[in-house]
Amino acid sequence: MLNPAPTDLTGKVALVTGAVGGIGASAVAHFAELGAVVYATDIAESFEGNATYRAFNLLDDEGLDACQDWIAEIKPDILFNNAAIFDMGSVLDADLAQYDRLFGVNVRAFYAVMQATAKAMVDAGKPGSIINLASQAGHRGEALVAHYCATKAAVISYTQSAALALAPHKIRVNAISPGVIDTPMWKEVDALFAKFEGKPLGQKKREVGEAVPLGYMGAPDDVARAAVFLASDQSAYMTAQTIGVDGGNVLR
């Protein structure tokens, strides 16, 4: 007889960063629906969702320190390490100010949050699941997205290293690499492509959706369902992996 592993998260404490919009908000809803006690954070002052919310500016050392202290208090069993920012520019356009912003959130703060969560899990003496948000951009360079691609490649590398370091503590570390996902951020992304490629607003978004092998952009729920899989016992024997949720855009 089959003994299927549960996706039930009852009794688990989950932390979601970048929780206000799109993928983060969907992850909060999915984790809460499956019984987890959810804590959420973002830079926005307000949040609507089934979670205890705190606002932190992760680019600011004081905000990042406060977030790490909060993590030590709540002792998560699950981390969905989702907070990130986006900008564009080729190696001729992307200056060091952009580099500092993107690496400050997407790598420095991402790492600090992951480390604080890992320490809290180890101190509590309990297993856990850390889920980092990478991107299809982390698997290949793109002419106009130099810094962003590099930050997401770093997420994938840190995921592998952290998974090996934390395996003796029964803490699993995996990543999700979304492709083109129809989130509120795509309005900003589309506007940047319009600026750099001289295209009408909306054209780039339509083009990238049509170029996906499955023929359309994904939804935040597609990524959240993968996060549920990685958070639950369904993936109990998986660590150091990066799952593509991209409609077939990147062949691994």
PDB file of C-alpha atoms in Angstrom:
ATOM      1  CA  MET A   1       0.000   0.000   0.000  1.00  0.00           C
ATOM      2  CA  LEU A   2       1.228   3.465  -0.826  1.00  0.00           C
ATOM      3  CA  ASN A   3       2.180   5.742   2.041  1.00  0.00           C
ATOM      4  CA  PRO A   4       2.015   9.203   0.462  1.00  0.00           C
ATOM      5  CA  ALA A   5       3.920  11.997   2.158  1.00  0.00           C
ATOM      6  CA  PRO A   6       1.699  14.835   3.355  1.00  0.00           C
ATOM      7  CA  THR A   7       1.643  18.392   2.110  1.00  0.00           C
ATOM      8  CA  ASP A   8      -0.020  19.392   5.382  1.00  0.00           C
ATOM      9  CA  LEU A   9       1.972  22.140   7.137  1.00  0.00           C
ATOM     10  CA  THR A  10      -0.022  22.229  10.363  1.00  0.00           C
ATOM     11  CA  GLY A  11       2.173  23.225  13.294  1.00  0.00           C
ATOM     12  CA  LYS A  12       4.928  24.608  11.079  1.00  0.00           C
ATOM     13  CA  VAL A  13       6.135  28.205  11.286  1.00  0.00           C
ATOM     14  CA  ALA A  14       6.734  29.710   7.854  1.00  0.00           C
ATOM     15  CA  LEU A  15       8.466  32.984   6.996  1.00  0.00           C
ATOM     16  CA  VAL A  16       7.904  34.654   3.629  1.00  0.00           C
ATOM     17  CA  THR A  17      10.006  37.631   2.526  1.00  0.00           C
ATOM     18  CA  GLY A  18       8.919  39.891  -0.319  1.00  0.00           C
ATOM     19  CA  ALA A  19       5.391  39.021   0.752  1.00  0.00           C
ATOM     20  CA  VAL A  20       3.306  41.954  -0.450  1.00  0.00           C
ATOM     21  CA  GLY A  21       2.843  41.199  -4.125  1.00  0.00           C
ATOM     22  CA  GLY A  22       2.716  38.434  -6.680  1.00  0.00           C
ATOM     23  CA  ILE A  23       4.675  35.310  -5.802  1.00  0.00           C
ATOM     24  CA  GLY A  24       5.220  36.198  -2.133  1.00  0.00           C
ATOM     25  CA  ALA A  25       1.548  36.916  -1.480  1.00  0.00           C
ATOM     26  CA  SER A  26       0.571  33.668  -3.168  1.00  0.00           C
ATOM     27  CA  ALA A  27       3.067  31.717  -1.040  1.00  0.00           C
ATOM     28  CA  VAL A  28       1.619  33.273   2.132  1.00  0.00           C
ATOM     29  CA  ALA A  29      -1.882  32.187   1.094  1.00  0.00           C
ATOM     30  CA  HIS A  30      -0.803  28.648   0.196  1.00  0.00           C
ATOM     31  CA  PHE A  31       1.195  28.103   3.392  1.00  0.00           C
ATOM     32  CA  ALA A  32      -1.641  29.445   5.556  1.00  0.00           C
ATOM     33  CA  GLU A  33      -4.238  27.326   3.753  1.00  0.00           C
ATOM     34  CA  LEU A  34      -2.176  24.224   4.526  1.00  0.00           C
ATOM     35  CA  GLY A  35      -2.060  25.005   8.235  1.00  0.00           C
ATOM     36  CA  ALA A  36       1.218  26.856   8.748  1.00  0.00           C
ATOM     37  CA  VAL A  37       1.579  29.800  11.079  1.00  0.00           C
ATOM     38  CA  VAL A  38       2.846  32.403   8.644  1.00  0.00           C
ATOM     39  CA  TYR A  39       5.056  35.408   9.251  1.00  0.00           C
ATOM     40  CA  ALA A  40       5.619  37.819   6.389  1.00  0.00           C
ATOM     41  CA  THR A  41       7.839  40.774   5.625  1.00  0.00           C
ATOM     42  CA  ASP A  42       8.360  43.326   2.879  1.00  0.00           C
ATOM     43  CA  ILE A  43       9.305  46.991   2.607  1.00  0.00           C
ATOM     44  CA  ALA A  44       5.680  48.191   2.355  1.00  0.00           C
ATOM     45  CA  GLU A  45       4.075  49.514   5.520  1.00  0.00           C
ATOM     46  CA  SER A  46       0.838  47.563   5.094  1.00  0.00           C
ATOM     47  CA  PHE A  47      -0.034  44.006   4.164  1.00  0.00           C
ATOM     48  CA  GLU A  48      -3.281  42.182   3.481  1.00  0.00           C
ATOM     49  CA  GLY A  49      -3.010  38.467   4.074  1.00  0.00           C
ATOM     50  CA  ASN A  50      -3.248  35.686   6.596  1.00  0.00           C
ATOM     51  CA  ALA A  51       0.080  36.348   8.297  1.00  0.00           C
ATOM     52  CA  THR A  52       1.798  38.297  11.052  1.00  0.00           C
ATOM     53  CA  TYR A  53       3.513  41.116   9.168  1.00  0.00           C
ATOM     54  CA  ARG A  54       6.560  43.306   9.821  1.00  0.00           C
ATOM     55  CA  ALA A  55       8.041  45.865   7.434  1.00  0.00           C
ATOM     56  CA  PHE A  56      11.823  46.004   6.982  1.00  0.00           C
ATOM     57  CA  ASN A  57      14.063  47.832   4.540  1.00  0.00           C
ATOM     58  CA  LEU A  58      16.603  45.134   3.748  1.00  0.00           C
ATOM     59  CA  LEU A  59      18.914  47.594   1.975  1.00  0.00           C
ATOM     60  CA  ASP A  60      19.406  49.397   5.270  1.00  0.00           C
ATOM     61  CA  ASP A  61      21.735  47.793   7.842  1.00  0.00           C
ATOM     62  CA  GLU A  62      19.438  48.731  10.709  1.00  0.00           C
ATOM     63  CA  GLY A  63      16.453  47.192   8.942  1.00  0.00           C
ATOM     64  CA  LEU A  64      18.385  44.063   8.027  1.00  0.00           C
ATOM     65  CA  ASP A  65      19.652  43.652  11.604  1.00  0.00           C
ATOM     66  CA  ALA A  66      16.107  44.048  12.937  1.00  0.00           C
ATOM     67  CA  CYS A  67      14.839  41.441  10.479  1.00  0.00           C
ATOM     68  CA  GLN A  68      17.512  38.977  11.600  1.00  0.00           C
ATOM     69  CA  ASP A  69      16.557  39.565  15.253  1.00  0.00           C
ATOM     70  CA  TRP A  70      12.912  38.921  14.365  1.00  0.00           C
ATOM     71  CA  ILE A  71      13.843  35.656  12.677  1.00  0.00           C
ATOM     72  CA  ALA A  72      15.648  34.533  15.837  1.00  0.00           C
ATOM     73  CA  GLU A  73      12.449  35.199  17.777  1.00  0.00           C
ATOM     74  CA  ILE A  74       9.961  33.428  15.512  1.00  0.00           C
ATOM     75  CA  LYS A  75      12.186  30.394  14.803  1.00  0.00           C
ATOM     76  CA  PRO A  76      10.850  29.394  11.370  1.00  0.00           C
ATOM     77  CA  ASP A  77      10.550  25.805  10.208  1.00  0.00           C
ATOM     78  CA  ILE A  78      10.157  27.073   6.631  1.00  0.00           C
ATOM     79  CA  LEU A  79      11.709  30.029   4.850  1.00  0.00           C
ATOM     80  CA  PHE A  80      10.520  31.268   1.469  1.00  0.00           C
ATOM     81  CA  ASN A  81      13.395  33.653   0.716  1.00  0.00           C
ATOM     82  CA  ASN A  82      11.669  35.680  -1.959  1.00  0.00           C
ATOM     83  CA  ALA A  83      12.561  39.367  -1.509  1.00  0.00           C
ATOM     84  CA  ALA A  84      14.293  40.799  -4.595  1.00  0.00           C
ATOM     85  CA  ILE A  85      14.422  43.842  -6.834  1.00  0.00           C
ATOM     86  CA  PHE A  86      14.882  44.190 -10.595  1.00  0.00           C
ATOM     87  CA  ASP A  87      16.571  46.661 -12.905  1.00  0.00           C
ATOM     88  CA  MET A  88      18.032  46.629 -16.384  1.00  0.00           C
ATOM     89  CA  GLY A  89      21.174  47.716 -18.165  1.00  0.00           C
ATOM     90  CA  SER A  90      23.878  46.127 -20.277  1.00  0.00           C
ATOM     91  CA  VAL A  91      27.495  46.179 -19.188  1.00  0.00           C
ATOM     92  CA  LEU A  92      27.673  49.562 -20.923  1.00  0.00           C
ATOM     93  CA  ASP A  93      24.707  50.967 -18.989  1.00  0.00           C
ATOM     94  CA  ALA A  94      24.506  49.186 -15.635  1.00  0.00           C
ATOM     95  CA  ASP A  95      26.525  51.319 -13.237  1.00  0.00           C
ATOM     96  CA  LEU A  96      27.820  50.519  -9.764  1.00  0.00           C
ATOM     97  CA  ALA A  97      24.880  52.247  -8.088  1.00  0.00           C
ATOM     98  CA  GLN A  98      22.582  49.705  -9.759  1.00  0.00           C
ATOM     99  CA  TYR A  99      25.013  46.957  -8.805  1.00  0.00           C
ATOM    100  CA  ASP A 100      24.896  48.019  -5.149  1.00  0.00           C
ATOM    101  CA  ARG A 101      21.080  48.081  -5.072  1.00  0.00           C
ATOM    102  CA  LEU A 102      20.581  44.731  -6.779  1.00  0.00           C
ATOM    103  CA  PHE A 103      23.330  42.889  -4.949  1.00  0.00           C
ATOM    104  CA  GLY A 104      22.316  44.611  -1.715  1.00  0.00           C
ATOM    105  CA  VAL A 105      18.856  43.049  -1.742  1.00  0.00           C
ATOM    106  CA  ASN A 106      19.146  40.020  -4.033  1.00  0.00           C
ATOM    107  CA  VAL A 107      22.407  38.663  -2.592  1.00  0.00           C
ATOM    108  CA  ARG A 108      23.492  40.416   0.615  1.00  0.00           C
ATOM    109  CA  ALA A 109      20.076  40.584   2.287  1.00  0.00           C
ATOM    110  CA  PHE A 110      19.050  37.228   0.813  1.00  0.00           C
ATOM    111  CA  TYR A 111      22.134  35.638   2.374  1.00  0.00           C
ATOM    112  CA  ALA A 112      21.635  37.357   5.741  1.00  0.00           C
ATOM    113  CA  VAL A 113      18.032  36.165   5.942  1.00  0.00           C
ATOM    114  CA  MET A 114      19.010  32.624   4.959  1.00  0.00           C
ATOM    115  CA  GLN A 115      21.832  32.583   7.503  1.00  0.00           C
ATOM    116  CA  ALA A 116      19.652  33.937  10.323  1.00  0.00           C
ATOM    117  CA  THR A 117      17.006  31.310   9.565  1.00  0.00           C
ATOM    118  CA  ALA A 118      19.558  28.509   9.456  1.00  0.00           C
ATOM    119  CA  LYS A 119      20.998  29.597  12.810  1.00  0.00           C
ATOM    120  CA  ALA A 120      17.520  29.721  14.352  1.00  0.00           C
ATOM    121  CA  MET A 121      16.784  26.209  13.069  1.00  0.00           C
ATOM    122  CA  VAL A 122      20.073  24.843  14.367  1.00  0.00           C
ATOM    123  CA  ASP A 123      19.610  26.547  17.749  1.00  0.00           C
ATOM    124  CA  ALA A 124      16.121  25.047  18.026  1.00  0.00           C
ATOM    125  CA  GLY A 125      17.510  21.614  17.139  1.00  0.00           C
ATOM    126  CA  LYS A 126      14.844  20.922  14.540  1.00  0.00           C
ATOM    127  CA  PRO A 127      14.865  20.135  10.834  1.00  0.00           C
ATOM    128  CA  GLY A 128      13.668  22.706   8.362  1.00  0.00           C
ATOM    129  CA  SER A 129      13.229  23.709   4.749  1.00  0.00           C
ATOM    130  CA  ILE A 130      14.787  26.816   3.205  1.00  0.00           C
ATOM    131  CA  ILE A 131      13.452  27.762  -0.224  1.00  0.00           C
ATOM    132  CA  ASN A 132      15.337  30.450  -2.121  1.00  0.00           C
ATOM    133  CA  LEU A 133      13.875  32.286  -5.083  1.00  0.00           C
ATOM    134  CA  ALA A 134      16.262  32.222  -8.029  1.00  0.00           C
ATOM    135  CA  SER A 135      15.225  32.912 -11.638  1.00  0.00           C
ATOM    136  CA  GLN A 136      15.687  31.558 -15.124  1.00  0.00           C
ATOM    137  CA  ALA A 137      17.958  34.630 -15.416  1.00  0.00           C
ATOM    138  CA  GLY A 138      20.359  32.913 -13.026  1.00  0.00           C
ATOM    139  CA  HIS A 139      21.041  30.158 -15.548  1.00  0.00           C
ATOM    140  CA  ARG A 140      22.138  32.358 -18.434  1.00  0.00           C
ATOM    141  CA  GLY A 141      23.297  35.881 -19.105  1.00  0.00           C
ATOM    142  CA  GLU A 142      21.020  38.367 -20.839  1.00  0.00           C
ATOM    143  CA  ALA A 143      22.328  41.397 -22.695  1.00  0.00           C
ATOM    144  CA  LEU A 144      20.162  43.953 -20.875  1.00  0.00           C
ATOM    145  CA  VAL A 145      19.966  42.298 -17.459  1.00  0.00           C
ATOM    146  CA  ALA A 146      23.619  41.950 -16.474  1.00  0.00           C
ATOM    147  CA  HIS A 147      23.489  42.640 -12.730  1.00  0.00           C
ATOM    148  CA  TYR A 148      20.148  40.897 -12.128  1.00  0.00           C
ATOM    149  CA  CYS A 149      21.319  37.714 -13.890  1.00  0.00           C
ATOM    150  CA  ALA A 150      24.468  37.700 -11.776  1.00  0.00           C
ATOM    151  CA  THR A 151      22.488  38.070  -8.533  1.00  0.00           C
ATOM    152  CA  LYS A 152      20.271  35.118  -9.359  1.00  0.00           C
ATOM    153  CA  ALA A 153      23.262  32.981 -10.344  1.00  0.00           C
ATOM    154  CA  ALA A 154      24.605  33.769  -6.870  1.00  0.00           C
ATOM    155  CA  VAL A 155      21.332  32.579  -5.314  1.00  0.00           C
ATOM    156  CA  ILE A 156      21.689  29.222  -7.053  1.00  0.00           C
ATOM    157  CA  SER A 157      25.301  28.844  -5.934  1.00  0.00           C
ATOM    158  CA  TYR A 158      24.556  29.822  -2.318  1.00  0.00           C
ATOM    159  CA  THR A 159      21.662  27.368  -2.298  1.00  0.00           C
ATOM    160  CA  GLN A 160      23.995  24.514  -3.185  1.00  0.00           C
ATOM    161  CA  SER A 161      26.641  25.517  -0.638  1.00  0.00           C
ATOM    162  CA  ALA A 162      24.107  26.056   2.139  1.00  0.00           C
ATOM    163  CA  ALA A 163      22.441  22.727   1.426  1.00  0.00           C
ATOM    164  CA  LEU A 164      25.725  20.871   1.856  1.00  0.00           C
ATOM    165  CA  ALA A 165      26.642  22.807   5.009  1.00  0.00           C
ATOM    166  CA  LEU A 166      23.235  22.315   6.642  1.00  0.00           C
ATOM    167  CA  ALA A 167      22.568  18.705   5.637  1.00  0.00           C
ATOM    168  CA  PRO A 168      24.041  17.351   8.923  1.00  0.00           C
ATOM    169  CA  HIS A 169      21.399  19.411  10.745  1.00  0.00           C
ATOM    170  CA  LYS A 170      18.568  17.933   8.617  1.00  0.00           C
ATOM    171  CA  ILE A 171      17.903  21.341   7.104  1.00  0.00           C
ATOM    172  CA  ARG A 172      17.099  21.145   3.411  1.00  0.00           C
ATOM    173  CA  VAL A 173      17.931  24.054   1.107  1.00  0.00           C
ATOM    174  CA  ASN A 174      16.477  24.254  -2.385  1.00  0.00           C
ATOM    175  CA  ALA A 175      15.660  26.976  -4.892  1.00  0.00           C
ATOM    176  CA  ILE A 176      12.939  27.756  -7.402  1.00  0.00           C
ATOM    177  CA  SER A 177      13.794  29.360 -10.744  1.00  0.00           C
ATOM    178  CA  PRO A 178      10.662  30.980 -12.147  1.00  0.00           C
ATOM    179  CA  GLY A 179      10.474  31.939 -15.776  1.00  0.00           C
ATOM    180  CA  VAL A 180       8.196  34.739 -16.943  1.00  0.00           C
ATOM    181  CA  ILE A 181       5.516  35.001 -14.261  1.00  0.00           C
ATOM    182  CA  ASP A 182       2.605  37.442 -14.599  1.00  0.00           C
ATOM    183  CA  THR A 183       3.129  39.487 -11.442  1.00  0.00           C
ATOM    184  CA  PRO A 184       2.645  43.219 -10.777  1.00  0.00           C
ATOM    185  CA  MET A 185       6.407  43.648 -11.266  1.00  0.00           C
ATOM    186  CA  TRP A 186       5.977  42.886 -14.963  1.00  0.00           C
ATOM    187  CA  LYS A 187       4.526  46.355 -15.496  1.00  0.00           C
ATOM    188  CA  GLU A 188       7.909  47.747 -14.433  1.00  0.00           C
ATOM    189  CA  VAL A 189       9.831  45.139 -16.426  1.00  0.00           C
ATOM    190  CA  ASP A 190       7.793  45.792 -19.564  1.00  0.00           C
ATOM    191  CA  ALA A 191       8.354  49.546 -19.223  1.00  0.00           C
ATOM    192  CA  LEU A 192      12.111  49.011 -18.961  1.00  0.00           C
ATOM    193  CA  PHE A 193      12.143  46.847 -22.086  1.00  0.00           C
ATOM    194  CA  ALA A 194      10.108  49.521 -23.854  1.00  0.00           C
ATOM    195  CA  LYS A 195      12.782  52.046 -22.896  1.00  0.00           C
ATOM    196  CA  PHE A 196      15.807  49.952 -23.848  1.00  0.00           C
ATOM    197  CA  GLU A 197      14.379  48.182 -26.917  1.00  0.00           C
ATOM    198  CA  GLY A 198      12.115  50.943 -28.210  1.00  0.00           C
ATOM    199  CA  LYS A 199       8.992  48.795 -28.092  1.00  0.00           C
ATOM    200  CA  PRO A 200       5.423  49.919 -27.337  1.00  0.00           C
ATOM    201  CA  LEU A 201       4.232  49.259 -23.807  1.00  0.00           C
ATOM    202  CA  GLY A 202       2.829  45.754 -23.506  1.00  0.00           C
ATOM    203  CA  GLN A 203       4.640  44.344 -26.541  1.00  0.00           C
ATOM    204  CA  LYS A 204       7.532  42.733 -24.648  1.00  0.00           C
ATOM    205  CA  LYS A 205       5.193  41.092 -22.152  1.00  0.00           C
ATOM    206  CA  ARG A 206       3.148  39.627 -24.995  1.00  0.00           C
ATOM    207  CA  GLU A 207       6.269  38.445 -26.814  1.00  0.00           C
ATOM    208  CA  VAL A 208       7.824  36.654 -23.850  1.00  0.00           C
ATOM    209  CA  GLY A 209       4.577  34.881 -23.057  1.00  0.00           C
ATOM    210  CA  GLU A 210       4.227  33.653 -26.623  1.00  0.00           C
ATOM    211  CA  ALA A 211       7.874  32.503 -26.654  1.00  0.00           C
ATOM    212  CA  VAL A 212       7.426  30.132 -23.697  1.00  0.00           C
ATOM    213  CA  PRO A 213       7.210  26.527 -24.961  1.00  0.00           C
ATOM    214  CA  LEU A 214       3.876  26.102 -23.161  1.00  0.00           C
ATOM    215  CA  GLY A 215       2.726  29.292 -24.863  1.00  0.00           C
ATOM    216  CA  TYR A 216       1.853  31.578 -21.966  1.00  0.00           C
ATOM    217  CA  MET A 217       3.218  33.342 -18.886  1.00  0.00           C
ATOM    218  CA  GLY A 218       3.014  31.534 -15.573  1.00  0.00           C
ATOM    219  CA  ALA A 219       1.026  32.694 -12.556  1.00  0.00           C
ATOM    220  CA  PRO A 220       2.210  33.337  -8.985  1.00  0.00           C
ATOM    221  CA  ASP A 221       0.270  30.256  -7.869  1.00  0.00           C
ATOM    222  CA  ASP A 222       2.458  28.090 -10.128  1.00  0.00           C
ATOM    223  CA  VAL A 223       5.505  29.131  -8.105  1.00  0.00           C
ATOM    224  CA  ALA A 224       3.700  28.915  -4.758  1.00  0.00           C
ATOM    225  CA  ARG A 225       2.690  25.311  -5.441  1.00  0.00           C
ATOM    226  CA  ALA A 226       6.352  24.446  -6.031  1.00  0.00           C
ATOM    227  CA  ALA A 227       7.174  26.176  -2.733  1.00  0.00           C
ATOM    228  CA  VAL A 228       4.576  24.037  -0.961  1.00  0.00           C
ATOM    229  CA  PHE A 229       6.195  20.929  -2.430  1.00  0.00           C
ATOM    230  CA  LEU A 230       9.631  21.977  -1.189  1.00  0.00           C
ATOM    231  CA  ALA A 231       8.299  23.003   2.226  1.00  0.00           C
ATOM    232  CA  SER A 232       6.477  19.744   2.841  1.00  0.00           C
ATOM    233  CA  ASP A 233       7.455  16.118   3.340  1.00  0.00           C
ATOM    234  CA  GLN A 234       6.680  15.531  -0.338  1.00  0.00           C
ATOM    235  CA  SER A 235      10.284  16.609  -0.978  1.00  0.00           C
ATOM    236  CA  ALA A 236      11.864  15.067   2.126  1.00  0.00           C
ATOM    237  CA  TYR A 237      14.785  13.574   0.172  1.00  0.00           C
ATOM    238  CA  MET A 238      15.546  16.677  -1.900  1.00  0.00           C
ATOM    239  CA  THR A 239      18.205  19.250  -1.114  1.00  0.00           C
ATOM    240  CA  ALA A 240      20.674  21.424  -3.086  1.00  0.00           C
ATOM    241  CA  GLN A 241      18.293  21.444  -6.065  1.00  0.00           C
ATOM    242  CA  THR A 242      16.903  24.258  -8.198  1.00  0.00           C
ATOM    243  CA  ILE A 243      13.469  23.592  -9.671  1.00  0.00           C
ATOM    244  CA  GLY A 244      12.480  25.415 -12.845  1.00  0.00           C
ATOM    245  CA  VAL A 245       8.934  26.748 -12.968  1.00  0.00           C
ATOM    246  CA  ASP A 246       9.240  28.295 -16.392  1.00  0.00           C
ATOM    247  CA  GLY A 247       7.020  26.514 -18.902  1.00  0.00           C
ATOM    248  CA  GLY A 248      10.052  24.872 -20.515  1.00  0.00           C
ATOM    249  CA  ASN A 249      12.105  28.031 -21.093  1.00  0.00           C
ATOM    250  CA  VAL A 250      15.328  26.628 -19.647  1.00  0.00           C
ATOM    251  CA  LEU A 251      16.360  23.038 -20.312  1.00  0.00           C
ATOM    252  CA  ARG A 252      18.448  21.706 -17.421  1.00  0.00           C
TER     253      ARG A 252
END
